[in-house]
C-alpha cells in the first residue's frame, strides 16, 4: 500500500501541477503507458505527456516494446500541446540537448561504456551512445587492427569515449583503450604476486645499452640492469649474454608494475649449492648404511 502524501509532498505536487510549460522546455517524467506507437508519461502536471514513436530514439535499433517499460524515468523536450490538451514530447531532442554534456563527462572521467554494434564499413563500425551516433575505427576495435568489421555487427562491447565534438556532431569510441587498461591491470596483478627472492629460469628477450629484458613466463618480463649481469664490470650486456639465451635470474624487486631481475645474484645463490654438492660424502644405499642406534653407540663404549 502506498504511503499517504505528507503536506509538503502535497504542496510540491500542487505547485508542479500549476507550473507553466511551453515548447522547448525540458521535462522529466515517469513512463505510465507503452503502446505500439507512443509512450505516455506522467509529468506531475495537470496533463500527461505523450512521446510518439518517431520521437523516442535516434538509434535505429530501438524497440518501443523491448527498450522502454512503465516505471522508466525519461527526459524530453516539449514540442506542443494537442487539441486534447496532451503535451507532445520528444526524447530525441532532449538527447541532442543533454547527451553531449554527459559524453564529455564520460570522456573526462575515462568511464567505460557498454554499446552494441549497429553497422560496419571497411573503416570501422557504428553504434549509439546516449542517443548519439558513434564511430569506432577498425584500428580501435581490438588490440590489433580488425580486417573483418562485419563480424562485429550485433556484438556488445566495452569502449572508452575518446572524441566528443558537439559542433561537428562527431563522437568516437575505442574498444582498444579499454582492453589495454584491462591487460595492464591483469599484468600488474600477476607481477604483484611474484615471490621476491626466488630464482627462476628465463629467456633473454632484448639487449639494451643499460641491460637486458628477460621473459620469465606467464607473459611477464623484467629488466636485468647491466650491473646485475655478472661479477665483472662490462660495458655491454653483449659481452656476457645473447638474445635467445636461457638464463637463471633472481627476482630482486617489484615496483610500479616493473620487475627487477639479477643474473649475478642467481649465480651467487647457485654456487654455494654446487660447493655443498661437491663436498657431500659418498652416498650409500639403505642396505649399505644405516644411522647408528643407541645400542650401537653403547656397545662401543669401554667400561
GROMACS .gro file of C-alpha atoms in nm:
model
  303
    1UNK     CA    1   0.000   0.000   0.000
    2UNK     CA    2   0.136   0.345  -0.094
    3UNK     CA    3   0.217   0.575   0.197
    4UNK     CA    4  -0.013   0.878   0.231
    5UNK     CA    5   0.128   1.208   0.099
    6UNK     CA    6   0.261   1.448   0.359
    7UNK     CA    7   0.154   1.813   0.347
    8UNK     CA    8   0.494   1.904   0.198
    9UNK     CA    9   0.456   1.639  -0.076
   10UNK     CA   10   0.102   1.762  -0.146
   11UNK     CA   11   0.222   2.122  -0.175
   12UNK     CA   12   0.500   2.015  -0.414
   13UNK     CA   13   0.255   1.824  -0.636
   14UNK     CA   14   0.012   2.115  -0.633
   15UNK     CA   15   0.287   2.358  -0.724
   16UNK     CA   16   0.401   2.130  -1.006
   17UNK     CA   17   0.052   2.098  -1.148
   18UNK     CA   18   0.020   2.475  -1.179
   19UNK     CA   19   0.357   2.544  -1.337
   20UNK     CA   20   0.353   2.662  -1.696
   21UNK     CA   21   0.521   2.453  -1.966
   22UNK     CA   22   0.598   2.586  -2.312
   23UNK     CA   23   0.751   2.443  -2.632
   24UNK     CA   24   1.125   2.399  -2.588
   25UNK     CA   25   1.108   2.327  -2.214
   26UNK     CA   26   1.294   2.018  -2.092
   27UNK     CA   27   1.082   1.798  -1.864
   28UNK     CA   28   1.137   1.473  -1.674
   29UNK     CA   29   0.861   1.224  -1.602
   30UNK     CA   30   0.771   0.862  -1.538
   31UNK     CA   31   0.651   0.625  -1.809
   32UNK     CA   32   0.297   0.509  -1.726
   33UNK     CA   33   0.197   0.354  -2.056
   34UNK     CA   34   0.355   0.197  -2.366
   35UNK     CA   35   0.174   0.115  -2.692
   36UNK     CA   36   0.295   0.026  -3.041
   37UNK     CA   37   0.301   0.392  -3.146
   38UNK     CA   38   0.363   0.605  -2.839
   39UNK     CA   39   0.471   0.632  -2.475
   40UNK     CA   40   0.260   0.806  -2.211
   41UNK     CA   41   0.445   1.000  -1.941
   42UNK     CA   42   0.332   1.129  -1.603
   43UNK     CA   43   0.486   1.477  -1.571
   44UNK     CA   44   0.332   1.563  -1.234
   45UNK     CA   45   0.144   1.826  -1.432
   46UNK     CA   46  -0.223   1.897  -1.497
   47UNK     CA   47  -0.194   1.694  -1.817
   48UNK     CA   48   0.005   1.393  -1.931
   49UNK     CA   49   0.283   1.388  -2.186
   50UNK     CA   50   0.300   1.175  -2.500
   51UNK     CA   51   0.615   1.074  -2.687
   52UNK     CA   52   0.538   0.947  -3.039
   53UNK     CA   53   0.743   0.650  -3.161
   54UNK     CA   54   0.935   0.865  -3.410
   55UNK     CA   55   1.045   1.099  -3.127
   56UNK     CA   56   1.172   0.830  -2.890
   57UNK     CA   57   1.524   0.750  -3.008
   58UNK     CA   58   1.791   0.827  -3.268
   59UNK     CA   59   1.901   0.465  -3.254
   60UNK     CA   60   1.750   0.273  -3.549
   61UNK     CA   61   1.761  -0.046  -3.342
   62UNK     CA   62   1.533   0.099  -3.073
   63UNK     CA   63   1.230  -0.115  -2.990
   64UNK     CA   64   0.935   0.051  -2.817
   65UNK     CA   65   0.831  -0.285  -2.671
   66UNK     CA   66   1.173  -0.404  -2.559
   67UNK     CA   67   1.365  -0.089  -2.468
   68UNK     CA   68   1.117   0.110  -2.259
   69UNK     CA   69   0.877  -0.004  -1.986
   70UNK     CA   70   0.636   0.155  -1.738
   71UNK     CA   71   0.828   0.295  -1.442
   72UNK     CA   72   1.121   0.419  -1.652
   73UNK     CA   73   1.225   0.781  -1.599
   74UNK     CA   74   1.256   0.980  -1.922
   75UNK     CA   75   1.369   1.331  -2.009
   76UNK     CA   76   1.210   1.501  -2.310
   77UNK     CA   77   1.155   1.836  -2.478
   78UNK     CA   78   0.805   1.986  -2.503
   79UNK     CA   79   0.705   2.020  -2.870
   80UNK     CA   80   0.344   2.140  -2.846
   81UNK     CA   81   0.005   2.079  -2.685
   82UNK     CA   82  -0.252   1.890  -2.897
   83UNK     CA   83  -0.626   1.952  -2.920
   84UNK     CA   84  -0.695   1.716  -2.631
   85UNK     CA   85  -0.459   1.918  -2.408
   86UNK     CA   86  -0.188   1.648  -2.403
   87UNK     CA   87   0.173   1.765  -2.429
   88UNK     CA   88   0.359   1.616  -2.725
   89UNK     CA   89   0.720   1.547  -2.629
   90UNK     CA   90   1.047   1.448  -2.796
   91UNK     CA   91   1.308   1.239  -2.618
   92UNK     CA   92   1.527   1.259  -2.930
   93UNK     CA   93   1.559   1.635  -2.896
   94UNK     CA   94   1.636   1.603  -2.526
   95UNK     CA   95   1.912   1.355  -2.611
   96UNK     CA   96   2.054   1.605  -2.860
   97UNK     CA   97   2.048   1.881  -2.598
   98UNK     CA   98   2.175   1.691  -2.295
   99UNK     CA   99   2.379   1.399  -2.430
  100UNK     CA  100   2.690   1.594  -2.528
  101UNK     CA  101   2.748   1.712  -2.170
  102UNK     CA  102   2.716   1.351  -2.050
  103UNK     CA  103   2.954   1.234  -2.321
  104UNK     CA  104   3.214   1.496  -2.229
  105UNK     CA  105   3.196   1.382  -1.868
  106UNK     CA  106   3.238   1.016  -1.972
  107UNK     CA  107   3.548   1.111  -2.170
  108UNK     CA  108   3.698   1.325  -1.892
  109UNK     CA  109   3.640   1.057  -1.628
  110UNK     CA  110   3.752   0.777  -1.866
  111UNK     CA  111   3.441   0.578  -1.779
  112UNK     CA  112   3.398   0.256  -1.986
  113UNK     CA  113   3.061   0.225  -2.159
  114UNK     CA  114   2.878  -0.076  -2.299
  115UNK     CA  115   2.746  -0.041  -2.654
  116UNK     CA  116   2.604  -0.268  -2.922
  117UNK     CA  117   2.748  -0.252  -3.273
  118UNK     CA  118   2.483  -0.143  -3.524
  119UNK     CA  119   2.662  -0.136  -3.860
  120UNK     CA  120   3.003  -0.182  -4.020
  121UNK     CA  121   3.218  -0.046  -4.302
  122UNK     CA  122   3.578  -0.100  -4.412
  123UNK     CA  123   3.688   0.189  -4.190
  124UNK     CA  124   3.516   0.068  -3.874
  125UNK     CA  125   3.178   0.023  -3.705
  126UNK     CA  126   2.896   0.245  -3.580
  127UNK     CA  127   2.693   0.233  -3.262
  128UNK     CA  128   2.481   0.466  -3.047
  129UNK     CA  129   2.561   0.616  -2.707
  130UNK     CA  130   2.319   0.843  -2.520
  131UNK     CA  131   2.117   0.851  -2.842
  132UNK     CA  132   2.411   0.987  -3.042
  133UNK     CA  133   2.565   0.802  -3.335
  134UNK     CA  134   2.923   0.697  -3.253
  135UNK     CA  135   3.207   0.561  -3.466
  136UNK     CA  136   3.471   0.305  -3.366
  137UNK     CA  137   3.763   0.289  -3.616
  138UNK     CA  138   3.884  -0.056  -3.721
  139UNK     CA  139   4.218   0.027  -3.556
  140UNK     CA  140   4.035   0.081  -3.224
  141UNK     CA  141   3.813  -0.230  -3.227
  142UNK     CA  142   4.069  -0.464  -3.072
  143UNK     CA  143   4.431  -0.470  -2.957
  144UNK     CA  144   4.530  -0.528  -3.320
  145UNK     CA  145   4.377  -0.394  -3.642
  146UNK     CA  146   4.047  -0.561  -3.736
  147UNK     CA  147   4.002  -0.656  -4.102
  148UNK     CA  148   3.660  -0.823  -4.075
  149UNK     CA  149   3.447  -0.546  -3.922
  150UNK     CA  150   3.125  -0.718  -4.034
  151UNK     CA  151   3.183  -0.988  -3.772
  152UNK     CA  152   3.124  -0.727  -3.501
  153UNK     CA  153   2.768  -0.638  -3.608
  154UNK     CA  154   2.529  -0.718  -3.323
  155UNK     CA  155   2.810  -0.769  -3.072
  156UNK     CA  156   2.814  -0.587  -2.737
  157UNK     CA  157   3.149  -0.434  -2.648
  158UNK     CA  158   3.301  -0.216  -2.378
  159UNK     CA  159   3.454   0.105  -2.507
  160UNK     CA  160   3.601   0.436  -2.395
  161UNK     CA  161   3.492   0.777  -2.527
  162UNK     CA  162   3.796   0.935  -2.694
  163UNK     CA  163   3.650   1.219  -2.908
  164UNK     CA  164   3.350   1.442  -2.831
  165UNK     CA  165   3.295   1.717  -3.089
  166UNK     CA  166   2.947   1.864  -3.039
  167UNK     CA  167   2.989   2.131  -3.304
  168UNK     CA  168   3.061   1.879  -3.578
  169UNK     CA  169   2.840   1.607  -3.422
  170UNK     CA  170   3.142   1.376  -3.402
  171UNK     CA  171   3.163   1.102  -3.139
  172UNK     CA  172   3.447   0.845  -3.146
  173UNK     CA  173   3.491   0.545  -2.918
  174UNK     CA  174   3.773   0.297  -2.861
  175UNK     CA  175   3.750  -0.067  -2.753
  176UNK     CA  176   4.129  -0.091  -2.772
  177UNK     CA  177   4.178   0.160  -2.488
  178UNK     CA  178   3.958  -0.045  -2.253
  179UNK     CA  179   4.133  -0.372  -2.348
  180UNK     CA  180   4.473  -0.212  -2.284
  181UNK     CA  181   4.360  -0.094  -1.941
  182UNK     CA  182   4.235  -0.444  -1.858
  183UNK     CA  183   4.556  -0.602  -1.989
  184UNK     CA  184   4.770  -0.367  -1.780
  185UNK     CA  185   4.561  -0.433  -1.467
  186UNK     CA  186   4.590  -0.812  -1.515
  187UNK     CA  187   4.965  -0.787  -1.577
  188UNK     CA  188   5.019  -0.573  -1.267
  189UNK     CA  189   4.818  -0.824  -1.064
  190UNK     CA  190   5.043  -1.109  -1.184
  191UNK     CA  191   5.354  -0.902  -1.113
  192UNK     CA  192   5.236  -0.822  -0.760
  193UNK     CA  193   5.214  -1.195  -0.687
  194UNK     CA  194   5.576  -1.267  -0.788
  195UNK     CA  195   5.775  -1.403  -0.490
  196UNK     CA  196   6.073  -1.171  -0.436
  197UNK     CA  197   6.399  -1.359  -0.381
  198UNK     CA  198   6.300  -1.656  -0.596
  199UNK     CA  199   6.538  -1.783  -0.868
  200UNK     CA  200   6.359  -1.866  -1.195
  201UNK     CA  201   6.456  -1.959  -1.548
  202UNK     CA  202   6.406  -1.705  -1.826
  203UNK     CA  203   6.498  -1.618  -2.182
  204UNK     CA  204   6.691  -1.307  -2.286
  205UNK     CA  205   6.436  -1.119  -2.494
  206UNK     CA  206   6.614  -0.795  -2.576
  207UNK     CA  207   6.952  -0.640  -2.501
  208UNK     CA  208   6.968  -0.263  -2.444
  209UNK     CA  209   7.252  -0.020  -2.361
  210UNK     CA  210   7.152  -0.035  -1.993
  211UNK     CA  211   7.097  -0.410  -1.956
  212UNK     CA  212   6.865  -0.680  -2.084
  213UNK     CA  213   6.499  -0.773  -2.070
  214UNK     CA  214   6.431  -1.133  -1.972
  215UNK     CA  215   6.097  -1.312  -2.012
  216UNK     CA  216   6.011  -1.525  -1.709
  217UNK     CA  217   5.682  -1.682  -1.821
  218UNK     CA  218   5.312  -1.602  -1.772
  219UNK     CA  219   5.352  -1.314  -2.015
  220UNK     CA  220   5.589  -1.133  -1.780
  221UNK     CA  221   5.937  -0.994  -1.831
  222UNK     CA  222   6.180  -0.793  -1.623
  223UNK     CA  223   6.493  -0.587  -1.654
  224UNK     CA  224   6.838  -0.713  -1.563
  225UNK     CA  225   7.042  -0.396  -1.518
  226UNK     CA  226   7.390  -0.413  -1.670
  227UNK     CA  227   7.538  -0.408  -1.317
  228UNK     CA  228   7.340  -0.724  -1.235
  229UNK     CA  229   7.452  -0.937  -1.530
  230UNK     CA  230   7.784  -1.068  -1.397
  231UNK     CA  231   8.053  -1.014  -1.134
  232UNK     CA  232   8.299  -0.840  -1.361
  233UNK     CA  233   8.239  -0.489  -1.491
  234UNK     CA  234   8.120  -0.487  -1.852
  235UNK     CA  235   8.042  -0.208  -2.099
  236UNK     CA  236   7.776  -0.403  -2.287
  237UNK     CA  237   7.545  -0.689  -2.198
  238UNK     CA  238   7.655  -0.850  -2.527
  239UNK     CA  239   7.986  -0.933  -2.356
  240UNK     CA  240   7.815  -1.182  -2.123
  241UNK     CA  241   7.482  -1.288  -2.274
  242UNK     CA  242   7.300  -1.303  -2.604
  243UNK     CA  243   6.938  -1.271  -2.715
  244UNK     CA  244   6.751  -1.603  -2.706
  245UNK     CA  245   6.979  -1.745  -2.437
  246UNK     CA  246   6.824  -1.922  -2.138
  247UNK     CA  247   6.945  -1.781  -1.807
  248UNK     CA  248   6.869  -1.812  -1.436
  249UNK     CA  249   6.753  -1.487  -1.276
  250UNK     CA  250   6.667  -1.383  -0.923
  251UNK     CA  251   6.362  -1.163  -0.865
  252UNK     CA  252   6.505  -0.865  -0.678
  253UNK     CA  253   6.210  -0.627  -0.661
  254UNK     CA  254   5.862  -0.549  -0.790
  255UNK     CA  255   5.760  -0.183  -0.806
  256UNK     CA  256   5.513   0.025  -1.010
  257UNK     CA  257   5.439  -0.268  -1.241
  258UNK     CA  258   5.811  -0.326  -1.316
  259UNK     CA  259   6.020  -0.631  -1.231
  260UNK     CA  260   6.389  -0.604  -1.138
  261UNK     CA  261   6.597  -0.917  -1.202
  262UNK     CA  262   6.956  -1.026  -1.143
  263UNK     CA  263   7.161  -1.293  -1.320
  264UNK     CA  264   7.455  -1.220  -1.088
  265UNK     CA  265   7.252  -1.283  -0.770
  266UNK     CA  266   7.107  -1.604  -0.915
  267UNK     CA  267   7.461  -1.728  -0.995
  268UNK     CA  268   7.582  -1.641  -0.644
  269UNK     CA  269   7.292  -1.838  -0.497
  270UNK     CA  270   7.362  -2.142  -0.715
  271UNK     CA  271   7.738  -2.157  -0.644
  272UNK     CA  272   7.715  -2.238  -0.270
  273UNK     CA  273   7.469  -2.515  -0.353
  274UNK     CA  274   7.719  -2.662  -0.602
  275UNK     CA  275   8.000  -2.643  -0.345
  276UNK     CA  276   7.789  -2.831  -0.092
  277UNK     CA  277   7.705  -3.091  -0.354
  278UNK     CA  278   8.073  -3.141  -0.441
  279UNK     CA  279   8.168  -3.164  -0.072
  280UNK     CA  280   7.893  -3.412   0.011
  281UNK     CA  281   8.017  -3.753   0.136
  282UNK     CA  282   7.987  -4.067  -0.074
  283UNK     CA  283   7.631  -4.191  -0.077
  284UNK     CA  284   7.519  -4.537   0.021
  285UNK     CA  285   7.209  -4.742  -0.024
  286UNK     CA  286   6.986  -4.812   0.274
  287UNK     CA  287   7.136  -5.161   0.298
  288UNK     CA  288   7.496  -5.036   0.298
  289UNK     CA  289   7.442  -4.765   0.552
  290UNK     CA  290   7.202  -4.704   0.837
  291UNK     CA  291   7.203  -4.440   1.106
  292UNK     CA  292   7.360  -4.573   1.432
  293UNK     CA  293   7.119  -4.672   1.707
  294UNK     CA  294   7.159  -4.608   2.080
  295UNK     CA  295   7.256  -4.975   2.123
  296UNK     CA  296   7.533  -4.944   1.866
  297UNK     CA  297   7.675  -4.645   2.042
  298UNK     CA  298   7.665  -4.813   2.386
  299UNK     CA  299   7.839  -5.126   2.256
  300UNK     CA  300   8.138  -4.919   2.153
  301UNK     CA  301   8.185  -4.771   2.498
  302UNK     CA  302   8.467  -4.929   2.703
  303UNK     CA  303   8.368  -4.990   3.069
   0.00000   0.00000   0.00000
